[in-house]
Amino acid sequence: MRQVTVIGGGLAGSEAAWQLARRDVEARLCEMRPAAGTPAHKTDRLAEIVCSNSLKSDQPYHASWLLKEELRLSGSLLLAIADRESVPAGGALAVDRGRFADAVTRAIDDDPRITLVREEVRAIPPSETVIVASGPLTSPALSDSIRDFCGSEHLYFYDAISPIVDAATIDRSKVFAASRYGKADGDYLNCPMNREEYERFHDAVMQAETVPLHAFEETRFFEACLPIEEMARRGKDTLRFGPMKPVGLEDPRTGRRSHAVVQLRQEDRMRTSFNMVGFQNHMTFPEQRRVLRLIPGLERAEFLRLGQIHRNTYINAPEVLAPTMAARREPRVFFAGQLAGTEGYIENIATGLVAGINAARSVRGEGAWIPPPESAVGSLCRYVSTPRKHFAPMNVHFGLLPPVDDGARRLGRKDRQARVARRALERLNACRPV
Ligand SMILES: Cc1cc2nc3c(=O)[nH]c(=O)nc-3n(C[C@H](O)[C@H](O)[C@H](O)COP(=O)(O)OP(=O)(O)OC[C@H]3O[C@@H](n4cnc5c(N)ncnc54)[C@H](O)[C@@H]3O)c2cc1C
C-alpha cells in the first residue's frame, strides 16, 4: 500500500499530508496535541499559529511575496486557506488564526486519504516512509530519536513571542491609525512617544527583571527576532531604529513625526485584539505589565497574551538533508518545517510542500522533484542542504537566490529583485510539481 506517516500536524506537516493525499498516497498524520502539549500551542487544532498572525509581505516583489506566489502556483492548501482567512494588515498577508486553523483541520479531517492519529510519536519509525515535521518544540522523546538518527547534536536558540493587547483597553485618544508610508487604510494603531517618554521606557526595559534561561540551554538569539530587552541593551536608540522606528508614520493630528512609535497590528477580523509588532521579549509577566503600560495609549492595557521565551529545536540540516528534503543516508526519512532549518510560517509551509511531494513520488516509484534553484522554494531547499560552517535556520530573502545576469547590475535594487522574482516564477512554472 502507498502510505506515508507524517509526524506533527503543524504548518509543515499539514501541508505535507495534503500534498500526499493529492497524489493518491495515504497519509497517516500523527499529532500529539491535545494529549501532550507544547509550551506555545494553546489548542488541539492543526496548523495552529503560535505567535504573530502575520505571514509577512504580500507585495510584489518582496522575497516573502515571491515565496507565497510560488506556493500558490504549486497548489499549497495552507496558502489557499490563508488567502481566504486573511485580515487587513497593510501590505502583509495576516490571518485570523482561529479561522485559519479551523479551516486546515476541517480540510484534513474531510479528506478520506488522510487519517489523523492523535498520539505522540516517540521515535522515528524503523522502516516505513516518514516525514518528520514535529517543529521547533518537538517532544523530548522524539528529539532523542532524531538526534540518534542524525548522528549529530541538536542546536538550540531562543525566540520570544510578542504580547497581545485587548483592544477595548487601548486609550484611543492617544493613539492614531496609520500604515507606514500611508500604505493601505491605516490598518495599524500607533502609539507615539516623545523623547522623554521613550527614554523613560528604555530605562524601564533595561532595568526589568527577565525570566532566567535554563542552564542546559545556550543563549543564541535569532537576529531577526531579538527580544526588546536585548535590543535595548545594544544601545539607547536601537529600539528606535528597530520595532519602534517612527519613519513613515506622521501623526495625522499634528502632521509631525514622533520620536518613537509602537505599532499594534490587528489580530482578528473583529479588531478585538492587537499584537504589539516586534515586541517579543522575555521579561517576567509582572514586569511586562508594568513596563508595557508606560507606552502612551497602553496605560490601562490588559494583555491577552504576554511575551515568552522558548526553545527552538532544529537539525544540522546541511549534514543530513538532500534538496528533496529526504535524509541523504536514509532517503525514506524526510524532514520538513522549522526542524529542518527553515524559519518562518511560509518557509515552513514551503518545505512541508516539498517533503510531501517527494515522499509521494518516492512511494509511487517516481523520480524526486527538485524545485529550480532560481526559485524561492528551490533556494530554501538548497540552503538547508548545502554544507556550511555555521548553520542557522533561515527566512527567505533575495540573498538566497542566484543573481540575474550582468546587465542587471546597472539596475537599482528594486528592479533587480523584480527581475529575479519574475525569473523565479517563470522557472517554477516551467517545471511545476505534478
Ligand atoms: C513561540 C514561537 C513563536 C514563533 N513566532 C513566529 C512568528 O511570529 N512568525 C513566524 O514566521 N514564525 C514564528 N515561529 C517559527 C515557526 O514559523 C513556527 O514555529 C511554525 O509553526 C513552525 O512550523 P512547523 O510546522 O515546523 O512546526 P509546528 O507548527 O510547531 O508543528 C509541529 C507539530 O508537531 C507536534 N509534535 C511535536 N512533537 C510531536 C511528537 N513527538 N508526536 C506527534 N506530534 C508532535 C506539535 O504539537 C505541533 O503541532 C515561532 C516559533 C515559536 C516556537
PDB file of N, CA, C and O in Angstrom, residues 140-200:
ATOM      1  N   PRO A 140      10.395  15.713  23.844  1.00  0.00           N
ATOM      2  CA  PRO A 140      11.740  15.248  24.225  1.00  0.00           C
ATOM      3  C   PRO A 140      12.082  13.846  23.713  1.00  0.00           C
ATOM      4  O   PRO A 140      13.193  13.618  23.226  1.00  0.00           O
ATOM      5  N   ALA A 141      11.136  12.898  23.799  1.00  0.00           N
ATOM      6  CA  ALA A 141      11.465  11.521  23.380  1.00  0.00           C
ATOM      7  C   ALA A 141      11.792  11.495  21.885  1.00  0.00           C
ATOM      8  O   ALA A 141      12.785  10.881  21.462  1.00  0.00           O
ATOM      9  N   LEU A 142      10.987  12.167  21.091  1.00  0.00           N
ATOM     10  CA  LEU A 142      11.250  12.174  19.652  1.00  0.00           C
ATOM     11  C   LEU A 142      12.547  12.926  19.345  1.00  0.00           C
ATOM     12  O   LEU A 142      13.310  12.531  18.443  1.00  0.00           O
ATOM     13  N   SER A 143      12.828  13.979  20.099  1.00  0.00           N
ATOM     14  CA  SER A 143      14.094  14.719  19.898  1.00  0.00           C
ATOM     15  C   SER A 143      15.282  13.780  20.059  1.00  0.00           C
ATOM     16  O   SER A 143      16.230  13.826  19.272  1.00  0.00           O
ATOM     17  N   ASP A 144      15.216  12.918  21.072  1.00  0.00           N
ATOM     18  CA  ASP A 144      16.325  11.973  21.283  1.00  0.00           C
ATOM     19  C   ASP A 144      16.488  11.057  20.085  1.00  0.00           C
ATOM     20  O   ASP A 144      17.597  10.784  19.627  1.00  0.00           O
ATOM     21  N   SER A 145      15.344  10.587  19.576  1.00  0.00           N
ATOM     22  CA  SER A 145      15.393   9.671  18.433  1.00  0.00           C
ATOM     23  C   SER A 145      15.959  10.389  17.194  1.00  0.00           C
ATOM     24  O   SER A 145      16.752   9.818  16.439  1.00  0.00           O
ATOM     25  N   ILE A 146      15.563  11.652  17.013  1.00  0.00           N
ATOM     26  CA  ILE A 146      16.068  12.419  15.860  1.00  0.00           C
ATOM     27  C   ILE A 146      17.578  12.617  15.998  1.00  0.00           C
ATOM     28  O   ILE A 146      18.331  12.486  15.037  1.00  0.00           O
ATOM     29  N   ARG A 147      18.022  12.912  17.221  1.00  0.00           N
ATOM     30  CA  ARG A 147      19.463  13.109  17.427  1.00  0.00           C
ATOM     31  C   ARG A 147      20.216  11.817  17.119  1.00  0.00           C
ATOM     32  O   ARG A 147      21.238  11.835  16.449  1.00  0.00           O
ATOM     33  N   ASP A 148      19.655  10.682  17.532  1.00  0.00           N
ATOM     34  CA  ASP A 148      20.311   9.402  17.220  1.00  0.00           C
ATOM     35  C   ASP A 148      20.341   9.181  15.719  1.00  0.00           C
ATOM     36  O   ASP A 148      21.334   8.748  15.151  1.00  0.00           O
ATOM     37  N   PHE A 149      19.216   9.488  15.058  1.00  0.00           N
ATOM     38  CA  PHE A 149      19.138   9.272  13.614  1.00  0.00           C
ATOM     39  C   PHE A 149      20.149  10.150  12.880  1.00  0.00           C
ATOM     40  O   PHE A 149      20.836   9.698  11.969  1.00  0.00           O
ATOM     41  N   CYS A 150      20.233  11.419  13.270  1.00  0.00           N
ATOM     42  CA  CYS A 150      21.087  12.357  12.542  1.00  0.00           C
ATOM     43  C   CYS A 150      22.560  12.153  12.844  1.00  0.00           C
ATOM     44  O   CYS A 150      23.413  12.558  12.065  1.00  0.00           O
ATOM     45  N   GLY A 151      22.833  11.549  13.975  1.00  0.00           N
ATOM     46  CA  GLY A 151      24.229  11.322  14.324  1.00  0.00           C
ATOM     47  C   GLY A 151      24.956  12.623  14.635  1.00  0.00           C
ATOM     48  O   GLY A 151      26.156  12.691  14.599  1.00  0.00           O
ATOM     49  N   SER A 152      24.244  13.678  14.871  1.00  0.00           N
ATOM     50  CA  SER A 152      24.918  14.924  15.262  1.00  0.00           C
ATOM     51  C   SER A 152      24.089  15.588  16.357  1.00  0.00           C
ATOM     52  O   SER A 152      22.908  15.285  16.524  1.00  0.00           O
ATOM     53  N   GLU A 153      24.666  16.501  17.067  1.00  0.00           N
ATOM     54  CA  GLU A 153      23.959  17.158  18.172  1.00  0.00           C
ATOM     55  C   GLU A 153      22.897  18.120  17.664  1.00  0.00           C
ATOM     56  O   GLU A 153      23.040  18.700  16.603  1.00  0.00           O
ATOM     57  N   HIS A 154      21.834  18.272  18.418  1.00  0.00           N
ATOM     58  CA  HIS A 154      20.871  19.342  18.114  1.00  0.00           C
ATOM     59  C   HIS A 154      21.519  20.680  18.402  1.00  0.00           C
ATOM     60  O   HIS A 154      22.443  20.773  19.183  1.00  0.00           O
ATOM     61  N   LEU A 155      20.995  21.698  17.769  1.00  0.00           N
ATOM     62  CA  LEU A 155      21.432  23.053  18.084  1.00  0.00           C
ATOM     63  C   LEU A 155      20.245  23.753  18.711  1.00  0.00           C
ATOM     64  O   LEU A 155      19.116  23.493  18.341  1.00  0.00           O
ATOM     65  N   TYR A 156      20.477  24.645  19.634  1.00  0.00           N
ATOM     66  CA  TYR A 156      19.380  25.369  20.274  1.00  0.00           C
ATOM     67  C   TYR A 156      19.561  26.856  20.088  1.00  0.00           C
ATOM     68  O   TYR A 156      20.672  27.343  20.054  1.00  0.00           O
ATOM     69  N   PHE A 157      18.453  27.587  20.003  1.00  0.00           N
ATOM     70  CA  PHE A 157      18.493  29.028  20.191  1.00  0.00           C
ATOM     71  C   PHE A 157      17.129  29.480  20.657  1.00  0.00           C
ATOM     72  O   PHE A 157      16.224  28.687  20.783  1.00  0.00           O
ATOM     73  N   TYR A 158      17.022  30.760  20.942  1.00  0.00           N
ATOM     74  CA  TYR A 158      15.783  31.265  21.527  1.00  0.00           C
ATOM     75  C   TYR A 158      15.079  32.252  20.622  1.00  0.00           C
ATOM     76  O   TYR A 158      15.723  33.059  19.971  1.00  0.00           O
ATOM     77  N   ASP A 159      13.774  32.175  20.610  1.00  0.00           N
ATOM     78  CA  ASP A 159      12.923  33.245  20.100  1.00  0.00           C
ATOM     79  C   ASP A 159      12.085  33.700  21.292  1.00  0.00           C
ATOM     80  O   ASP A 159      12.030  33.031  22.304  1.00  0.00           O
ATOM     81  N   ALA A 160      11.372  34.795  21.144  1.00  0.00           N
ATOM     82  CA  ALA A 160      10.430  35.176  22.192  1.00  0.00           C
ATOM     83  C   ALA A 160       9.168  35.679  21.497  1.00  0.00           C
ATOM     84  O   ALA A 160       9.249  36.231  20.404  1.00  0.00           O
ATOM     85  N   ILE A 161       8.004  35.461  22.088  1.00  0.00           N
ATOM     86  CA  ILE A 161       6.760  35.815  21.397  1.00  0.00           C
ATOM     87  C   ILE A 161       6.198  37.156  21.883  1.00  0.00           C
ATOM     88  O   ILE A 161       6.439  37.559  23.009  1.00  0.00           O
ATOM     89  N   SER A 162       5.474  37.846  20.993  1.00  0.00           N
ATOM     90  CA  SER A 162       5.001  39.215  21.282  1.00  0.00           C
ATOM     91  C   SER A 162       3.701  39.213  22.074  1.00  0.00           C
ATOM     92  O   SER A 162       2.845  38.360  21.861  1.00  0.00           O
ATOM     93  N   PRO A 163       3.514  40.224  22.909  1.00  0.00           N
ATOM     94  CA  PRO A 163       2.259  40.331  23.665  1.00  0.00           C
ATOM     95  C   PRO A 163       1.080  40.719  22.769  1.00  0.00           C
ATOM     96  O   PRO A 163       1.262  41.351  21.725  1.00  0.00           O
ATOM     97  N   ILE A 164      -0.120  40.350  23.211  1.00  0.00           N
ATOM     98  CA  ILE A 164      -1.355  40.754  22.528  1.00  0.00           C
ATOM     99  C   ILE A 164      -2.197  41.572  23.508  1.00  0.00           C
ATOM    100  O   ILE A 164      -2.368  41.177  24.662  1.00  0.00           O
ATOM    101  N   VAL A 165      -2.711  42.714  23.021  1.00  0.00           N
ATOM    102  CA  VAL A 165      -3.457  43.650  23.874  1.00  0.00           C
ATOM    103  C   VAL A 165      -4.948  43.540  23.569  1.00  0.00           C
ATOM    104  O   VAL A 165      -5.353  43.448  22.396  1.00  0.00           O
ATOM    105  N   ASP A 166      -5.764  43.587  24.616  1.00  0.00           N
ATOM    106  CA  ASP A 166      -7.219  43.637  24.459  1.00  0.00           C
ATOM    107  C   ASP A 166      -7.583  45.019  23.886  1.00  0.00           C
ATOM    108  O   ASP A 166      -7.304  46.047  24.510  1.00  0.00           O
ATOM    109  N   ALA A 167      -8.229  45.036  22.710  1.00  0.00           N
ATOM    110  CA  ALA A 167      -8.486  46.303  22.014  1.00  0.00           C
ATOM    111  C   ALA A 167      -9.298  47.282  22.865  1.00  0.00           C
ATOM    112  O   ALA A 167      -9.095  48.497  22.791  1.00  0.00           O
ATOM    113  N   ALA A 168     -10.204  46.732  23.676  1.00  0.00           N
ATOM    114  CA  ALA A 168     -11.089  47.599  24.461  1.00  0.00           C
ATOM    115  C   ALA A 168     -10.329  48.381  25.521  1.00  0.00           C
ATOM    116  O   ALA A 168     -10.852  49.344  26.084  1.00  0.00           O
ATOM    117  N   THR A 169      -9.082  47.983  25.804  1.00  0.00           N
ATOM    118  CA  THR A 169      -8.341  48.644  26.886  1.00  0.00           C
ATOM    119  C   THR A 169      -7.289  49.626  26.350  1.00  0.00           C
ATOM    120  O   THR A 169      -6.456  50.121  27.105  1.00  0.00           O
ATOM    121  N   ILE A 170      -7.322  49.868  25.036  1.00  0.00           N
ATOM    122  CA  ILE A 170      -6.374  50.836  24.448  1.00  0.00           C
ATOM    123  C   ILE A 170      -7.006  52.230  24.520  1.00  0.00           C
ATOM    124  O   ILE A 170      -8.178  52.398  24.166  1.00  0.00           O
ATOM    125  N   ASP A 171      -6.253  53.218  24.974  1.00  0.00           N
ATOM    126  CA  ASP A 171      -6.762  54.590  25.058  1.00  0.00           C
ATOM    127  C   ASP A 171      -6.679  55.235  23.663  1.00  0.00           C
ATOM    128  O   ASP A 171      -5.614  55.680  23.226  1.00  0.00           O
ATOM    129  N   ARG A 172      -7.842  55.244  22.966  1.00  0.00           N
ATOM    130  CA  ARG A 172      -7.862  55.700  21.569  1.00  0.00           C
ATOM    131  C   ARG A 172      -7.543  57.192  21.420  1.00  0.00           C
ATOM    132  O   ARG A 172      -7.244  57.651  20.342  1.00  0.00           O
ATOM    133  N   SER A 173      -7.656  57.940  22.519  1.00  0.00           N
ATOM    134  CA  SER A 173      -7.378  59.374  22.392  1.00  0.00           C
ATOM    135  C   SER A 173      -5.869  59.614  22.225  1.00  0.00           C
ATOM    136  O   SER A 173      -5.441  60.668  21.813  1.00  0.00           O
ATOM    137  N   LYS A 174      -5.070  58.605  22.557  1.00  0.00           N
ATOM    138  CA  LYS A 174      -3.611  58.798  22.493  1.00  0.00           C
ATOM    139  C   LYS A 174      -2.964  58.149  21.277  1.00  0.00           C
ATOM    140  O   LYS A 174      -1.808  58.428  20.973  1.00  0.00           O
ATOM    141  N   VAL A 175      -3.678  57.229  20.615  1.00  0.00           N
ATOM    142  CA  VAL A 175      -3.063  56.503  19.500  1.00  0.00           C
ATOM    143  C   VAL A 175      -3.683  56.985  18.181  1.00  0.00           C
ATOM    144  O   VAL A 175      -4.721  57.642  18.180  1.00  0.00           O
ATOM    145  N   PHE A 176      -3.020  56.680  17.067  1.00  0.00           N
ATOM    146  CA  PHE A 176      -3.617  57.020  15.772  1.00  0.00           C
ATOM    147  C   PHE A 176      -3.505  55.833  14.817  1.00  0.00           C
ATOM    148  O   PHE A 176      -2.592  55.010  14.923  1.00  0.00           O
ATOM    149  N   ALA A 177      -4.471  55.772  13.902  1.00  0.00           N
ATOM    150  CA  ALA A 177      -4.476  54.672  12.925  1.00  0.00           C
ATOM    151  C   ALA A 177      -3.693  55.114  11.689  1.00  0.00           C
ATOM    152  O   ALA A 177      -3.936  56.194  11.160  1.00  0.00           O
ATOM    153  N   ALA A 178      -2.755  54.296  11.259  1.00  0.00           N
ATOM    154  CA  ALA A 178      -1.990  54.590  10.033  1.00  0.00           C
ATOM    155  C   ALA A 178      -1.130  53.395   9.687  1.00  0.00           C
ATOM    156  O   ALA A 178      -0.689  52.662  10.578  1.00  0.00           O
ATOM    157  N   SER A 179      -0.905  53.200   8.386  1.00  0.00           N
ATOM    158  CA  SER A 179       0.085  52.220   7.958  1.00  0.00           C
ATOM    159  C   SER A 179       1.323  53.005   7.536  1.00  0.00           C
ATOM    160  O   SER A 179       1.208  54.146   7.084  1.00  0.00           O
ATOM    161  N   ARG A 180       2.483  52.380   7.657  1.00  0.00           N
ATOM    162  CA  ARG A 180       3.717  53.101   7.346  1.00  0.00           C
ATOM    163  C   ARG A 180       3.699  53.610   5.904  1.00  0.00           C
ATOM    164  O   ARG A 180       3.249  52.913   5.004  1.00  0.00           O
ATOM    165  N   TYR A 181       4.175  54.805   5.689  1.00  0.00           N
ATOM    166  CA  TYR A 181       4.219  55.486   4.389  1.00  0.00           C
ATOM    167  C   TYR A 181       2.826  55.629   3.767  1.00  0.00           C
ATOM    168  O   TYR A 181       2.676  55.656   2.550  1.00  0.00           O
ATOM    169  N   GLY A 182       1.803  55.650   4.626  1.00  0.00           N
ATOM    170  CA  GLY A 182       0.443  55.876   4.128  1.00  0.00           C
ATOM    171  C   GLY A 182      -0.112  54.734   3.302  1.00  0.00           C
ATOM    172  O   GLY A 182      -1.128  54.891   2.620  1.00  0.00           O
ATOM    173  N   LYS A 183       0.540  53.558   3.359  1.00  0.00           N
ATOM    174  CA  LYS A 183       0.033  52.403   2.599  1.00  0.00           C
ATOM    175  C   LYS A 183      -1.285  51.932   3.197  1.00  0.00           C
ATOM    176  O   LYS A 183      -1.462  51.953   4.406  1.00  0.00           O
ATOM    177  N   ALA A 184      -2.176  51.445   2.371  1.00  0.00           N
ATOM    178  CA  ALA A 184      -3.472  50.892   2.786  1.00  0.00           C
ATOM    179  C   ALA A 184      -4.254  51.902   3.642  1.00  0.00           C
ATOM    180  O   ALA A 184      -3.966  53.093   3.634  1.00  0.00           O
ATOM    181  N   ASP A 185      -5.241  51.402   4.383  1.00  0.00           N
ATOM    182  CA  ASP A 185      -6.158  52.319   5.063  1.00  0.00           C
ATOM    183  C   ASP A 185      -5.919  52.407   6.567  1.00  0.00           C
ATOM    184  O   ASP A 185      -6.837  52.264   7.363  1.00  0.00           O
ATOM    185  N   GLY A 186      -4.694  52.614   6.942  1.00  0.00           N
ATOM    186  CA  GLY A 186      -4.450  52.757   8.373  1.00  0.00           C
ATOM    187  C   GLY A 186      -4.810  51.511   9.143  1.00  0.00           C
ATOM    188  O   GLY A 186      -5.617  51.548  10.079  1.00  0.00           O
ATOM    189  N   ASP A 187      -4.237  50.392   8.728  1.00  0.00           N
ATOM    190  CA  ASP A 187      -4.591  49.121   9.366  1.00  0.00           C
ATOM    191  C   ASP A 187      -3.988  48.976  10.759  1.00  0.00           C
ATOM    192  O   ASP A 187      -4.422  48.145  11.537  1.00  0.00           O
ATOM    193  N   TYR A 188      -2.954  49.761  11.062  1.00  0.00           N
ATOM    194  CA  TYR A 188      -2.277  49.627  12.357  1.00  0.00           C
ATOM    195  C   TYR A 188      -2.719  50.739  13.298  1.00  0.00           C
ATOM    196  O   TYR A 188      -3.054  51.835  12.865  1.00  0.00           O
ATOM    197  N   LEU A 189      -2.671  50.450  14.600  1.00  0.00           N
ATOM    198  CA  LEU A 189      -2.781  51.521  15.589  1.00  0.00           C
ATOM    199  C   LEU A 189      -1.363  51.845  16.030  1.00  0.00           C
ATOM    200  O   LEU A 189      -0.536  50.938  16.186  1.00  0.00           O
ATOM    201  N   ASN A 190      -1.084  53.141  16.207  1.00  0.00           N
ATOM    202  CA  ASN A 190       0.275  53.558  16.541  1.00  0.00           C
ATOM    203  C   ASN A 190       0.283  54.358  17.833  1.00  0.00           C
ATOM    204  O   ASN A 190      -0.531  55.265  18.010  1.00  0.00           O
ATOM    205  N   CYS A 191       1.216  53.989  18.710  1.00  0.00           N
ATOM    206  CA  CYS A 191       1.355  54.700  19.984  1.00  0.00           C
ATOM    207  C   CYS A 191       2.584  55.597  19.872  1.00  0.00           C
ATOM    208  O   CYS A 191       3.720  55.093  19.893  1.00  0.00           O
ATOM    209  N   PRO A 192       2.387  56.910  19.727  1.00  0.00           N
ATOM    210  CA  PRO A 192       3.538  57.808  19.552  1.00  0.00           C
ATOM    211  C   PRO A 192       4.200  58.151  20.883  1.00  0.00           C
ATOM    212  O   PRO A 192       3.524  58.232  21.912  1.00  0.00           O
ATOM    213  N   MET A 193       5.494  58.349  20.850  1.00  0.00           N
ATOM    214  CA  MET A 193       6.230  58.724  22.076  1.00  0.00           C
ATOM    215  C   MET A 193       7.107  59.928  21.798  1.00  0.00           C
ATOM    216  O   MET A 193       7.750  59.987  20.739  1.00  0.00           O
ATOM    217  N   ASN A 194       7.184  60.858  22.778  1.00  0.00           N
ATOM    218  CA  ASN A 194       8.172  61.922  22.651  1.00  0.00           C
ATOM    219  C   ASN A 194       9.481  61.428  23.280  1.00  0.00           C
ATOM    220  O   ASN A 194       9.541  60.332  23.843  1.00  0.00           O
ATOM    221  N   ARG A 195      10.514  62.278  23.189  1.00  0.00           N
ATOM    222  CA  ARG A 195      11.836  61.832  23.643  1.00  0.00           C
ATOM    223  C   ARG A 195      11.821  61.389  25.114  1.00  0.00           C
ATOM    224  O   ARG A 195      12.347  60.342  25.478  1.00  0.00           O
ATOM    225  N   GLU A 196      11.155  62.199  25.936  1.00  0.00           N
ATOM    226  CA  GLU A 196      11.134  61.903  27.374  1.00  0.00           C
ATOM    227  C   GLU A 196      10.447  60.556  27.642  1.00  0.00           C
ATOM    228  O   GLU A 196      10.936  59.724  28.415  1.00  0.00           O
ATOM    229  N   GLU A 197       9.318  60.337  26.957  1.00  0.00           N
ATOM    230  CA  GLU A 197       8.585  59.078  27.161  1.00  0.00           C
ATOM    231  C   GLU A 197       9.430  57.890  26.695  1.00  0.00           C
ATOM    232  O   GLU A 197       9.464  56.832  27.333  1.00  0.00           O
ATOM    233  N   TYR A 198      10.106  58.079  25.555  1.00  0.00           N
ATOM    234  CA  TYR A 198      10.933  56.997  25.022  1.00  0.00           C
ATOM    235  C   TYR A 198      12.061  56.664  26.000  1.00  0.00           C
ATOM    236  O   TYR A 198      12.331  55.492  26.285  1.00  0.00           O
ATOM    237  N   GLU A 199      12.720  57.689  26.528  1.00  0.00           N
ATOM    238  CA  GLU A 199      13.861  57.434  27.404  1.00  0.00           C
ATOM    239  C   GLU A 199      13.424  56.754  28.706  1.00  0.00           C
ATOM    240  O   GLU A 199      14.092  55.854  29.207  1.00  0.00           O
ATOM    241  N   ARG A 200      12.261  57.162  29.188  1.00  0.00           N
ATOM    242  CA  ARG A 200      11.731  56.524  30.399  1.00  0.00           C
ATOM    243  C   ARG A 200      11.443  55.038  30.122  1.00  0.00           C
ATOM    244  O   ARG A 200      11.759  54.154  30.909  1.00  0.00           O
TER     245      ARG A 200
END
